[in-house]
JSON list of C-alpha atoms and ligand atoms in Angstrom, two decimals:
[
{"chain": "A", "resi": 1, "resn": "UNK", "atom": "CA", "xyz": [0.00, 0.00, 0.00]},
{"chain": "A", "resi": 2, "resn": "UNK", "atom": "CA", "xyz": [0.88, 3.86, -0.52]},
{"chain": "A", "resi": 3, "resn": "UNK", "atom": "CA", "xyz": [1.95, 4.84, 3.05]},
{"chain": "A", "resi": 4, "resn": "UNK", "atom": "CA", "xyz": [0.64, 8.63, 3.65]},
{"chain": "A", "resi": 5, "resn": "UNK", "atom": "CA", "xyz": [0.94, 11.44, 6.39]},
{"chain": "A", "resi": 6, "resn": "UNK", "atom": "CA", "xyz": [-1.30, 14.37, 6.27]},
{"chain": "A", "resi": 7, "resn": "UNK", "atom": "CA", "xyz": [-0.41, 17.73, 7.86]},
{"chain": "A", "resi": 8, "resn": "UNK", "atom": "CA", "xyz": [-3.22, 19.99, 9.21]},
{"chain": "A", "resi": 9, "resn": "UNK", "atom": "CA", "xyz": [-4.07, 22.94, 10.93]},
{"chain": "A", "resi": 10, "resn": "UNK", "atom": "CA", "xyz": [-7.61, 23.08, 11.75]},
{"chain": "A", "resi": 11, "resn": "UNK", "atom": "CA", "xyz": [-11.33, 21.59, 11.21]},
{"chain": "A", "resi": 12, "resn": "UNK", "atom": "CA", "xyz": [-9.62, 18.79, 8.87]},
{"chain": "A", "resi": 13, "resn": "UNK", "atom": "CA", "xyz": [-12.91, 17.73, 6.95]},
{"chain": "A", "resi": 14, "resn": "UNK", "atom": "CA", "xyz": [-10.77, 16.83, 3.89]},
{"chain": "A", "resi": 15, "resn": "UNK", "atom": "CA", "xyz": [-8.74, 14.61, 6.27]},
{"chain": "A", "resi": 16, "resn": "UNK", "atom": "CA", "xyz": [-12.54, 12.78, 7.01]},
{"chain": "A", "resi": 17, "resn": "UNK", "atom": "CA", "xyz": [-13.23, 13.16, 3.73]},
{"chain": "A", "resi": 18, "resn": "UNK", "atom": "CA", "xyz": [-9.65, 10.94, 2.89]},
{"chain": "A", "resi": 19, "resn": "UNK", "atom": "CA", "xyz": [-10.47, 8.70, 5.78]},
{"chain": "A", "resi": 20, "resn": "UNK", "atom": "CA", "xyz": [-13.76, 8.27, 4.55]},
{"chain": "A", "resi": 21, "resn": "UNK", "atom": "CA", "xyz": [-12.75, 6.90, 0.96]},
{"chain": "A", "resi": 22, "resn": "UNK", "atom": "CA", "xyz": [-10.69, 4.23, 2.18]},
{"chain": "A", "resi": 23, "resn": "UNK", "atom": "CA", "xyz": [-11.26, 0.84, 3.04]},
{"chain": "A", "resi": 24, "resn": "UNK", "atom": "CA", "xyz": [-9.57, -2.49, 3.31]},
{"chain": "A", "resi": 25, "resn": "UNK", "atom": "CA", "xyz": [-9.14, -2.52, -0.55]},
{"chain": "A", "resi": 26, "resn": "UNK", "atom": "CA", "xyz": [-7.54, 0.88, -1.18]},
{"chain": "A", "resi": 27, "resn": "UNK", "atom": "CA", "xyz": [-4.18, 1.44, -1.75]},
{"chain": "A", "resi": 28, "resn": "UNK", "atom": "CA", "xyz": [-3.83, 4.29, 0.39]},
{"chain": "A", "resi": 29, "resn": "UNK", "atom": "CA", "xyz": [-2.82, 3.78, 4.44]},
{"chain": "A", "resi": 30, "resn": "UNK", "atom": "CA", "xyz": [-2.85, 7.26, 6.45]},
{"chain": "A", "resi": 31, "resn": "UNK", "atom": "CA", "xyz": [-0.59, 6.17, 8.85]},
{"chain": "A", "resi": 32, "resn": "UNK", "atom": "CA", "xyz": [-0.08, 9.61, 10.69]},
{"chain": "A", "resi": 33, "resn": "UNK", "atom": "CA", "xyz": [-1.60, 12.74, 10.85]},
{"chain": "A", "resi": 34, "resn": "UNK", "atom": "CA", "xyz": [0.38, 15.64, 12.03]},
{"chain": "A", "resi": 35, "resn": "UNK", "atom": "CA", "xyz": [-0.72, 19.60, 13.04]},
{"chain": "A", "resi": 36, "resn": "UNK", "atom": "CA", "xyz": [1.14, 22.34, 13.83]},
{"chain": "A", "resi": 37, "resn": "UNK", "atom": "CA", "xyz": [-1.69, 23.55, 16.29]},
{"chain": "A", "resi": 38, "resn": "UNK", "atom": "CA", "xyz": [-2.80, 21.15, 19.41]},
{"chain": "A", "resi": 39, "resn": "UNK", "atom": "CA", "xyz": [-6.34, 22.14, 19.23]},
{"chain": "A", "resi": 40, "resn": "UNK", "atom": "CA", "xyz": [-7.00, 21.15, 16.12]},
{"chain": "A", "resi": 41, "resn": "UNK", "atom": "CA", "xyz": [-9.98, 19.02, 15.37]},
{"chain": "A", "resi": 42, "resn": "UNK", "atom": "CA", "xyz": [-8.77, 17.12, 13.10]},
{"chain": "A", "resi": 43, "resn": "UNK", "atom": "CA", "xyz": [-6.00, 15.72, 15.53]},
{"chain": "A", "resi": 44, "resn": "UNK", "atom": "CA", "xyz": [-9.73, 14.56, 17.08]},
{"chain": "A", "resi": 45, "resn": "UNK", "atom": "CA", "xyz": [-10.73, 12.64, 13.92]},
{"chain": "A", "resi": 46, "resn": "UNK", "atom": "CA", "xyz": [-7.51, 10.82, 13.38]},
{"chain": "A", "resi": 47, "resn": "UNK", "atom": "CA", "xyz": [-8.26, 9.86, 16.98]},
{"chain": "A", "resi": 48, "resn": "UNK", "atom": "CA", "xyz": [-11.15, 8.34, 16.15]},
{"chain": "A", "resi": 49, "resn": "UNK", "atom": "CA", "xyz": [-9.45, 6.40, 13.54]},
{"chain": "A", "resi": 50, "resn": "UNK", "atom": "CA", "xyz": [-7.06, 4.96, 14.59]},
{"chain": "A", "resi": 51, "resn": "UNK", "atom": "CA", "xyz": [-4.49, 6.85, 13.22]},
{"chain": "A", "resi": 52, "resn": "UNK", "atom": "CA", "xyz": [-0.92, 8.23, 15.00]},
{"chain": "A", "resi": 53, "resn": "UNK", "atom": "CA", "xyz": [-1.42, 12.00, 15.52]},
{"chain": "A", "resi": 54, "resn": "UNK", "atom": "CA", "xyz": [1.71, 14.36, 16.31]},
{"chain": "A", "resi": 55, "resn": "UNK", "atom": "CA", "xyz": [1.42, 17.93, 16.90]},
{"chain": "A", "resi": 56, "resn": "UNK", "atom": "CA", "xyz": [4.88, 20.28, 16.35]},
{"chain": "A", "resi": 57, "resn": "UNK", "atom": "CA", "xyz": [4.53, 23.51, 17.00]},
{"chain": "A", "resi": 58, "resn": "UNK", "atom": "CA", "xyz": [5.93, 26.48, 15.34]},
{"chain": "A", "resi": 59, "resn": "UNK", "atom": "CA", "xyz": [7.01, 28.13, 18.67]},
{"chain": "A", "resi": 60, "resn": "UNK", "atom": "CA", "xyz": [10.35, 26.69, 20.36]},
{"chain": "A", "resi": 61, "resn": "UNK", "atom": "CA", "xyz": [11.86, 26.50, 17.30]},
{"chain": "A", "resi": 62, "resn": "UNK", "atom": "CA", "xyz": [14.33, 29.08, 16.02]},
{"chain": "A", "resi": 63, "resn": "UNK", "atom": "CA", "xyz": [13.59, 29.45, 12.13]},
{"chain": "A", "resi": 64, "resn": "UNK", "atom": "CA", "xyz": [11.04, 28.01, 9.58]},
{"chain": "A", "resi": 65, "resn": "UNK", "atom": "CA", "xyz": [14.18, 25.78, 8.96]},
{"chain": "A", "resi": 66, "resn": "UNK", "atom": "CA", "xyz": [14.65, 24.25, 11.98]},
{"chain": "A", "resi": 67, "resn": "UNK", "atom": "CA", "xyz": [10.56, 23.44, 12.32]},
{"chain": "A", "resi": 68, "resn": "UNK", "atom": "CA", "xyz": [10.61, 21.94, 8.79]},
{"chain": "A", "resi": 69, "resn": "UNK", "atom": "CA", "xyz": [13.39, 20.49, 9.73]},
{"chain": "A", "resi": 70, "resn": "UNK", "atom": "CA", "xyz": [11.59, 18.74, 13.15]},
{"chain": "A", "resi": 71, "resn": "UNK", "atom": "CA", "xyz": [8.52, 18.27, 10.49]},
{"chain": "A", "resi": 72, "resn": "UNK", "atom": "CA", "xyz": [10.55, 15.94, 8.50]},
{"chain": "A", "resi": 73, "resn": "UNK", "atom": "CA", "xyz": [12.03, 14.09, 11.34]},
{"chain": "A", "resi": 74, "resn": "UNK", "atom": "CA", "xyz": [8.72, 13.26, 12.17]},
{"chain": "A", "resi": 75, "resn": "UNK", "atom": "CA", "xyz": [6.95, 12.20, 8.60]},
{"chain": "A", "resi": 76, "resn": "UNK", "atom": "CA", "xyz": [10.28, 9.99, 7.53]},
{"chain": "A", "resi": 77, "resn": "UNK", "atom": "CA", "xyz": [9.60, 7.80, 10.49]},
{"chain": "A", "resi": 78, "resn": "UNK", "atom": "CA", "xyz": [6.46, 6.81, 8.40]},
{"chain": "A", "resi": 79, "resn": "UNK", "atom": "CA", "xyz": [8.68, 6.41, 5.41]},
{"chain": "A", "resi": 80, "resn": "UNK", "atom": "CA", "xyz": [5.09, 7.73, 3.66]},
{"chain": "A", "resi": 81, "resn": "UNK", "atom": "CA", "xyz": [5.92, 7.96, -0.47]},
{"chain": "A", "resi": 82, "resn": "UNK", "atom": "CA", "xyz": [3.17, 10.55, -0.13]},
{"chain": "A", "resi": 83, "resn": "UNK", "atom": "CA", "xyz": [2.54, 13.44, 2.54]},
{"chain": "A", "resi": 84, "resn": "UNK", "atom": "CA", "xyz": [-0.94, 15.42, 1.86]},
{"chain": "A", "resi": 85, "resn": "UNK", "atom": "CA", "xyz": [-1.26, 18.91, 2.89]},
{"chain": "A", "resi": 86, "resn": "UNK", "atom": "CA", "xyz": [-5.08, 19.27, 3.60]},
{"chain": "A", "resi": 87, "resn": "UNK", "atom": "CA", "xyz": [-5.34, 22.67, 5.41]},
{"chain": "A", "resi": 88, "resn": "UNK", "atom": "CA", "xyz": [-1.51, 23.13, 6.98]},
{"chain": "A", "resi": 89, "resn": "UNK", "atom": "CA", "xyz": [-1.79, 26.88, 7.03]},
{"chain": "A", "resi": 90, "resn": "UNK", "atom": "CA", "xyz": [1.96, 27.16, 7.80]},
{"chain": "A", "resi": 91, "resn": "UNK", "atom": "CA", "xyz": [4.25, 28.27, 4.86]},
{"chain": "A", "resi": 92, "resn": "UNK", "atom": "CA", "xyz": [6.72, 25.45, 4.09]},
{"chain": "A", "resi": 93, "resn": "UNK", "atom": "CA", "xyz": [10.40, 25.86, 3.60]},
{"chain": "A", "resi": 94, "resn": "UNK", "atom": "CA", "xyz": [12.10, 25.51, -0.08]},
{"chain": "A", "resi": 95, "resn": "UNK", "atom": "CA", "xyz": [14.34, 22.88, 1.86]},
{"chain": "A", "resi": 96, "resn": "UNK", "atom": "CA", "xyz": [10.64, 21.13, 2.76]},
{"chain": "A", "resi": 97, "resn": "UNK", "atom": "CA", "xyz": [9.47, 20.72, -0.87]},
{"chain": "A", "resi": 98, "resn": "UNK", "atom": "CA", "xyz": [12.81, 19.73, -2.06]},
{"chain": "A", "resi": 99, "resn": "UNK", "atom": "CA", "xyz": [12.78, 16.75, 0.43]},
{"chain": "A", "resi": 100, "resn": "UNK", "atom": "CA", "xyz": [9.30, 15.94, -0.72]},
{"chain": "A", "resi": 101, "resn": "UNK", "atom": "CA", "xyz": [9.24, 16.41, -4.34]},
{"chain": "A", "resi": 102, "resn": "UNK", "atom": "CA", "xyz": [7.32, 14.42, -6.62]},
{"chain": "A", "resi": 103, "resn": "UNK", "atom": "CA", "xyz": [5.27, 13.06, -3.38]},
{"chain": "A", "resi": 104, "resn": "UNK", "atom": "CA", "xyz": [3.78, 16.16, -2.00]},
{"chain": "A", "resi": 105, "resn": "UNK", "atom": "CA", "xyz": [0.46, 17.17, -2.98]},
{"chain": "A", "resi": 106, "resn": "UNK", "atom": "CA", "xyz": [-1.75, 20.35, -1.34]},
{"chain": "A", "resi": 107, "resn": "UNK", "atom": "CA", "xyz": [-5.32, 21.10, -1.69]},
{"chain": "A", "resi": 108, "resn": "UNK", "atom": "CA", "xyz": [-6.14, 24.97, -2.39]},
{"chain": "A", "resi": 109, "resn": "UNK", "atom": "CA", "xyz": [-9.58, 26.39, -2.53]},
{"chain": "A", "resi": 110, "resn": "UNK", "atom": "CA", "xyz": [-9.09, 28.39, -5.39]},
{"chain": "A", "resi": 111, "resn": "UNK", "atom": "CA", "xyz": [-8.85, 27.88, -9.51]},
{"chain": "A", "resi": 112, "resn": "UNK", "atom": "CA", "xyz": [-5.11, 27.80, -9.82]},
{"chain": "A", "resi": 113, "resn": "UNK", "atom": "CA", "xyz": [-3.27, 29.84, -11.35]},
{"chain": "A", "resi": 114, "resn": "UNK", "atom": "CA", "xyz": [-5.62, 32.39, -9.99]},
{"chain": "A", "resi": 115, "resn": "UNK", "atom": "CA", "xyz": [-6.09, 32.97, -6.34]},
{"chain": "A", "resi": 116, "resn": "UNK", "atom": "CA", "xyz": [-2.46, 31.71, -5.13]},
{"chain": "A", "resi": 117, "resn": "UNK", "atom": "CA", "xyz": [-2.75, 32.98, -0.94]},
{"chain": "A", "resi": 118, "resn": "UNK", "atom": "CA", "xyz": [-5.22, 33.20, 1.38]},
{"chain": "A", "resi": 119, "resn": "UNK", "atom": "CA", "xyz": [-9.12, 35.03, 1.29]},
{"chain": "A", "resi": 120, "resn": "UNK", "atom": "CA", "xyz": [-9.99, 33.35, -2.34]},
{"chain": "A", "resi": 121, "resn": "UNK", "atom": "CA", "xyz": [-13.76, 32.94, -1.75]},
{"chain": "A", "resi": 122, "resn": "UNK", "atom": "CA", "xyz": [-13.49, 36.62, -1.17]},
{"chain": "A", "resi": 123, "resn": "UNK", "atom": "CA", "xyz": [-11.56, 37.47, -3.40]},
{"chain": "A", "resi": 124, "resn": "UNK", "atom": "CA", "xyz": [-13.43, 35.47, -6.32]},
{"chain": "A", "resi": 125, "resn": "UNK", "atom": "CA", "xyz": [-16.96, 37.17, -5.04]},
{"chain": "A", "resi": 126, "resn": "UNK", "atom": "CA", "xyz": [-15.24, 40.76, -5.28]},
{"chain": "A", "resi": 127, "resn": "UNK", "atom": "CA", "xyz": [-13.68, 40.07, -8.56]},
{"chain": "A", "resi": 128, "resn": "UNK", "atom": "CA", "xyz": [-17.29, 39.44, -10.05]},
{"chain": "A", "resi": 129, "resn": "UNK", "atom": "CA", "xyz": [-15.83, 36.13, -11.22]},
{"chain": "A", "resi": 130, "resn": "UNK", "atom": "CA", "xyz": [-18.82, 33.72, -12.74]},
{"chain": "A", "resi": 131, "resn": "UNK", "atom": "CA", "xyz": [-16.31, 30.38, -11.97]},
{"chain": "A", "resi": 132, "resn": "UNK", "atom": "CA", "xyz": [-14.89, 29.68, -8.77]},
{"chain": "A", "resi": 133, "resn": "UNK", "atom": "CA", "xyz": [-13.52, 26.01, -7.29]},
{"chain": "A", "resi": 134, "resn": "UNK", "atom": "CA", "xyz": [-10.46, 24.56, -5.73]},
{"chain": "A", "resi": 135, "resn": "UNK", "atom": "CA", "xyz": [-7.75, 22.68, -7.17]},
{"chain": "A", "resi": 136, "resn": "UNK", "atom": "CA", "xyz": [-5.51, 19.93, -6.22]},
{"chain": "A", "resi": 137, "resn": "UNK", "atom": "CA", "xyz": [-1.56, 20.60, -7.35]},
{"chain": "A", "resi": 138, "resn": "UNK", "atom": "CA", "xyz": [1.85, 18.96, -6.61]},
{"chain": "A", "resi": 139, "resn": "UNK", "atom": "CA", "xyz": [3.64, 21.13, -4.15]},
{"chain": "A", "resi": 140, "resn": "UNK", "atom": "CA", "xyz": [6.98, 22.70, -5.48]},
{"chain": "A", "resi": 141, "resn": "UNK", "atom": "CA", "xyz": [8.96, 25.39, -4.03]},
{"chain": "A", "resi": 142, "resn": "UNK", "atom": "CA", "xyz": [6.91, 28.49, -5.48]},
{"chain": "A", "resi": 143, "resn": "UNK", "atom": "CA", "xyz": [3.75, 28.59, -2.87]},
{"chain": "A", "resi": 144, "resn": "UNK", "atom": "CA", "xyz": [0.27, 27.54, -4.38]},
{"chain": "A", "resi": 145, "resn": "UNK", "atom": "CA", "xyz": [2.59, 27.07, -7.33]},
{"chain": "A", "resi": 146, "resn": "UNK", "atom": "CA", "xyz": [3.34, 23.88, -8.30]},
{"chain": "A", "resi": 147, "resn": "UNK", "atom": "CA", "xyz": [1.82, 21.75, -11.45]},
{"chain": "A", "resi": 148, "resn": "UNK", "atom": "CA", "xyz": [-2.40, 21.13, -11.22]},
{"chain": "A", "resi": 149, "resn": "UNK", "atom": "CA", "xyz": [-3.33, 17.57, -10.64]},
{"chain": "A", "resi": 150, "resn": "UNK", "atom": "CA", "xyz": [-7.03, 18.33, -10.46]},
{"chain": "A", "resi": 151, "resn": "UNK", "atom": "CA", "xyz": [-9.37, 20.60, -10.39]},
{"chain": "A", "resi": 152, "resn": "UNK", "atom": "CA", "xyz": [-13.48, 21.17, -9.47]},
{"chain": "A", "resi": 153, "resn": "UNK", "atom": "CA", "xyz": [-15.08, 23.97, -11.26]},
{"chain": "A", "resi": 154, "resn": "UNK", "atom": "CA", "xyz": [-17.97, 25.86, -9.79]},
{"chain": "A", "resi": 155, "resn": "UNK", "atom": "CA", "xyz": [-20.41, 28.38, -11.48]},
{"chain": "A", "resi": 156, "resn": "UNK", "atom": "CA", "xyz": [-20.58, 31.39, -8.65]},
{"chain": "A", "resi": 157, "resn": "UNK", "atom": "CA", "xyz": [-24.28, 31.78, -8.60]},
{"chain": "A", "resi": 158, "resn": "UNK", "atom": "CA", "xyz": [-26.16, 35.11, -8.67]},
{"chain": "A", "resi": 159, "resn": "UNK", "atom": "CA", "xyz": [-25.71, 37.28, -5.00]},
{"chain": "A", "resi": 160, "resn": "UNK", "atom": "CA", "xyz": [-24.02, 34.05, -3.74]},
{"chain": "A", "resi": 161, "resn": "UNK", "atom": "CA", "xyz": [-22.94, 34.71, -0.12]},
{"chain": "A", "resi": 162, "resn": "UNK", "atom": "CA", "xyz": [-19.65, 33.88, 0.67]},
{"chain": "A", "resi": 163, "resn": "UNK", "atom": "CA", "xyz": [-20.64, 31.50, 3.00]},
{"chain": "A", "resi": 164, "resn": "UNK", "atom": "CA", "xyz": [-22.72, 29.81, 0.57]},
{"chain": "A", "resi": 165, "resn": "UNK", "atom": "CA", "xyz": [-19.69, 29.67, -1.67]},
{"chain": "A", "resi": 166, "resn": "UNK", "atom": "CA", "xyz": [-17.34, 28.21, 0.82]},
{"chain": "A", "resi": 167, "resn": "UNK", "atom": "CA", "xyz": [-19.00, 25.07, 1.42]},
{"chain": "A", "resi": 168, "resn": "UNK", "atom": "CA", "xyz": [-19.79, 24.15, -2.07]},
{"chain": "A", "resi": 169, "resn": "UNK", "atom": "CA", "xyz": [-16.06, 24.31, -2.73]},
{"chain": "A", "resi": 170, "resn": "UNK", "atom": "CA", "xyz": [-15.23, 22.62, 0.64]},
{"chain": "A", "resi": 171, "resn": "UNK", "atom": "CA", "xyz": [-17.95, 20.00, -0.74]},
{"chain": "A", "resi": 172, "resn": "UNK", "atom": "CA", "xyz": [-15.90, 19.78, -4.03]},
{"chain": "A", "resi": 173, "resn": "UNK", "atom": "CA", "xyz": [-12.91, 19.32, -2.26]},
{"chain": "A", "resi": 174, "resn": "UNK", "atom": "CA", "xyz": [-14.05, 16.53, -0.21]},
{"chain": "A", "resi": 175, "resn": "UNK", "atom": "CA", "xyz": [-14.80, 14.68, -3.55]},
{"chain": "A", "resi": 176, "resn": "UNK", "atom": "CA", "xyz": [-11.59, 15.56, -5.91]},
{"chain": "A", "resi": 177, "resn": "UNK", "atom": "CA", "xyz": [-8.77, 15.48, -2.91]},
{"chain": "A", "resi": 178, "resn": "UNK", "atom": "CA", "xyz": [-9.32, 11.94, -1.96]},
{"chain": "A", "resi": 179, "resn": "UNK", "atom": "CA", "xyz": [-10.10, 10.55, -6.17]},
{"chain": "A", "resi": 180, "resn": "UNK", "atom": "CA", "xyz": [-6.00, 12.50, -6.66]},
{"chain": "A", "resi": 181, "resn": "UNK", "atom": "CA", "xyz": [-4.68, 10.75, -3.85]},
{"chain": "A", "resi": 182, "resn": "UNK", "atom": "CA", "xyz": [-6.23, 7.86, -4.82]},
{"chain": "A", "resi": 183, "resn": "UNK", "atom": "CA", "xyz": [-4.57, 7.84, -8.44]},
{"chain": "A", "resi": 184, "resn": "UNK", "atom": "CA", "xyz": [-1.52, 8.69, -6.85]},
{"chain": "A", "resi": 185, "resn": "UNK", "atom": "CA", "xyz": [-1.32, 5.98, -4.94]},
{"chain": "A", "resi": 186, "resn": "UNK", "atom": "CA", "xyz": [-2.45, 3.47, -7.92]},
{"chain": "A", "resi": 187, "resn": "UNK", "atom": "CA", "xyz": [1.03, 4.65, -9.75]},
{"chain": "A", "resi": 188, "resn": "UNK", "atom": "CA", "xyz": [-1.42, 6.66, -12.36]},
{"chain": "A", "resi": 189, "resn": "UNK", "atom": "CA", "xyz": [-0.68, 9.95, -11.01]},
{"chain": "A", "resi": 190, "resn": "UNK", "atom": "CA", "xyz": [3.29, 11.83, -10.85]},
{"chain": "A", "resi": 191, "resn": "UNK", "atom": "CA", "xyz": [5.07, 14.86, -11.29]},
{"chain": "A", "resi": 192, "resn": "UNK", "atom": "CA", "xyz": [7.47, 14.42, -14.09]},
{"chain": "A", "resi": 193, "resn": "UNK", "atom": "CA", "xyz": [9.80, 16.77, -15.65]},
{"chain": "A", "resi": 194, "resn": "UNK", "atom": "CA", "xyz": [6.31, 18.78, -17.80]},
{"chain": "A", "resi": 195, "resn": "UNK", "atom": "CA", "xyz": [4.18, 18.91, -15.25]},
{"chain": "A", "resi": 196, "resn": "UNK", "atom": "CA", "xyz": [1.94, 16.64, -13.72]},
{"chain": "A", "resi": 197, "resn": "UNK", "atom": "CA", "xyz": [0.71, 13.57, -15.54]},
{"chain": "A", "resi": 198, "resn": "UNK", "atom": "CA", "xyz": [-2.00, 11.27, -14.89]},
{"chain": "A", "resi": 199, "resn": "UNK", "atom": "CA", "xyz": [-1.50, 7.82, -16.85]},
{"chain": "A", "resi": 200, "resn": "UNK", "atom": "CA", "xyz": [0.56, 8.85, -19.74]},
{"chain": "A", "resi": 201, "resn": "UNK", "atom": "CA", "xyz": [-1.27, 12.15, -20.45]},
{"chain": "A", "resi": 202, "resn": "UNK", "atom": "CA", "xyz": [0.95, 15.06, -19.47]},
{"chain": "A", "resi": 203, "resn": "UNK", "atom": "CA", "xyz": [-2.34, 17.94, -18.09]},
{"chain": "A", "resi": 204, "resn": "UNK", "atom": "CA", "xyz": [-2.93, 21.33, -18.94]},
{"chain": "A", "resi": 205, "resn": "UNK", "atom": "CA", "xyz": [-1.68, 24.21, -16.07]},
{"chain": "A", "resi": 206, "resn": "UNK", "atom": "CA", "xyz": [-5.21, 24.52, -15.61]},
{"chain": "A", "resi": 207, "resn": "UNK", "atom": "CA", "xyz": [-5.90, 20.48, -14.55]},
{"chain": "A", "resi": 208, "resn": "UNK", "atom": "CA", "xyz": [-8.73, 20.02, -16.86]},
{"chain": "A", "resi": 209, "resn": "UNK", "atom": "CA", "xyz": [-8.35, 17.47, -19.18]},
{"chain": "B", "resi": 1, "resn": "GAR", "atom": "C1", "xyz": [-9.60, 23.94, 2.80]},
{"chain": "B", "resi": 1, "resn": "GAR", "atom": "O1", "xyz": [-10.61, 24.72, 2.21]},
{"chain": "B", "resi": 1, "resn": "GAR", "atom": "C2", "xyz": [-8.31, 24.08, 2.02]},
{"chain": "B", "resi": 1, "resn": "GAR", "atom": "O2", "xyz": [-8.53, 24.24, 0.65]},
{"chain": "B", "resi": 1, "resn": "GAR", "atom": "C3", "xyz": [-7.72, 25.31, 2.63]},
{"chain": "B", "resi": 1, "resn": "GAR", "atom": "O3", "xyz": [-8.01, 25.21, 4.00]},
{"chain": "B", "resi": 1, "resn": "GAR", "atom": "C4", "xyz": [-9.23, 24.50, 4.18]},
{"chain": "B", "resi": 1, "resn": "GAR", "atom": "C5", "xyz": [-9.02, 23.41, 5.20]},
{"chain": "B", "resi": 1, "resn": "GAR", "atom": "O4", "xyz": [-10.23, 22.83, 5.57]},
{"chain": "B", "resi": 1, "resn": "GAR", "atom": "N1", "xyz": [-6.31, 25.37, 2.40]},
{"chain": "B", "resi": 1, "resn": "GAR", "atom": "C6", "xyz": [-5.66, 26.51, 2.21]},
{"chain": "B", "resi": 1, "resn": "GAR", "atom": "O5", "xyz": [-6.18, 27.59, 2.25]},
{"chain": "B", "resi": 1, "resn": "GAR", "atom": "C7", "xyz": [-4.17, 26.36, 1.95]},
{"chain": "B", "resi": 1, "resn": "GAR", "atom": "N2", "xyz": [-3.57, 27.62, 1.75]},
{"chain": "B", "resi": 1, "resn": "GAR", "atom": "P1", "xyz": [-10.25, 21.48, 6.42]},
{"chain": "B", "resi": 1, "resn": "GAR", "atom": "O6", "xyz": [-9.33, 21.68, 7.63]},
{"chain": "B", "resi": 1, "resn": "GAR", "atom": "O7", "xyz": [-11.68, 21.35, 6.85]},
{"chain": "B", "resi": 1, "resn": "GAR", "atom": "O8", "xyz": [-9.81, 20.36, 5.54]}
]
């Protein structure tokens, strides 16, 4: 099976939503999940799973270095080929996606390319943008930068509330995060020298096929 460790910070419904897909069948094992903040619920959830849970916090440590560095000490005892950022709102080190290359993956809710940072259901709704979503995208060392794996696409509905918005793209998210990890994990999905590739088609920046 595809060893995996997820990093969160908060709520960590996509980490349910990963949990959720699996069962004895799937190639994909979460074996740990670890947070940078101790009161996140989704150390709760793993909990409930059965899964290790490890929480390193950015304080005590001297430089984003040194915590990646305590980050990775951590994840390697797994020996996971794939780590799954699914909410870690702490900005990794080049050093970090170097180490991980090729086997790091991040979920962000926004249409990549556009959107890259936080506030994108915001910043969609201000922008008058009709198309809105969240994307799936190998991490590499420019942030919310690397190559598109996936993507969900959502029409933004007329006077849509933000609030509205933000759970039909967590709702997408819940479905496209766990069917890339999933491909990733069946050897169909990898970064190669292009871009990302998903059997032996190389896809588009955008991730639609
Ligand atoms: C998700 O919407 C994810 O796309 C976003 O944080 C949320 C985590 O929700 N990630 C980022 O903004 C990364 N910069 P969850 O904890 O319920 O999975």
């Amino acid at each position: 099976p595809c060893n995996v460790v997820v990093l969160i910070s908060g709520s960590g419904s996509n980490l349910q939503a990963l949990i959720d897909s699996l069962d004895e069948n799937s190639p994909v094992r979460i074996r740990a999940v670890v947070s940078n903040r101790a009161d996140a619920f989704g150390l709760q959830r793993a909990q409930a799973a059965g899964i290790d849970t490890h929480v390193v916090q950015h304080k005590g440590f001297a430089d984003r270095e040194a915590f990646d560095a305590a980050l990775i000490e951590i994840i390697d005892t797994y020996q996971p080929q794939l780590v799954v950022l699914a909410g870690f709102m702490r900005i990794l080190s080049a050093g970090f996606a170097r180490h991980y290359q090729g086997r790091l993956l991040n979920i962000h809710p926004s249409l990549l390319p556009k959107y890259k940072g936080l506030d994108t259901h915001r910043r969609a709704l201000d922008a008058g943008d009709q198309e809105h979503g969240c994307s799936v995208h190998f991490v590499t060392e420019e942030l919310d930068g690397g190559p598109v794996a996936i993507q969900a696409c959502l029409r933004i509905e007329p006077n849509e509330s933000i609030d509205k918005l933000t759970d039909r793209v967590h709702a997408a998210e819940h479905i496209i995060y766990p069917l890339a990890v999933r491909w990733f994990a069946e050897g169909r999905l990898r970064l190669a020298d292009q871009g990302a590739m998903l059997d032996d088609t190389l896809l588009p920046a955008s991730g639609h096929l």
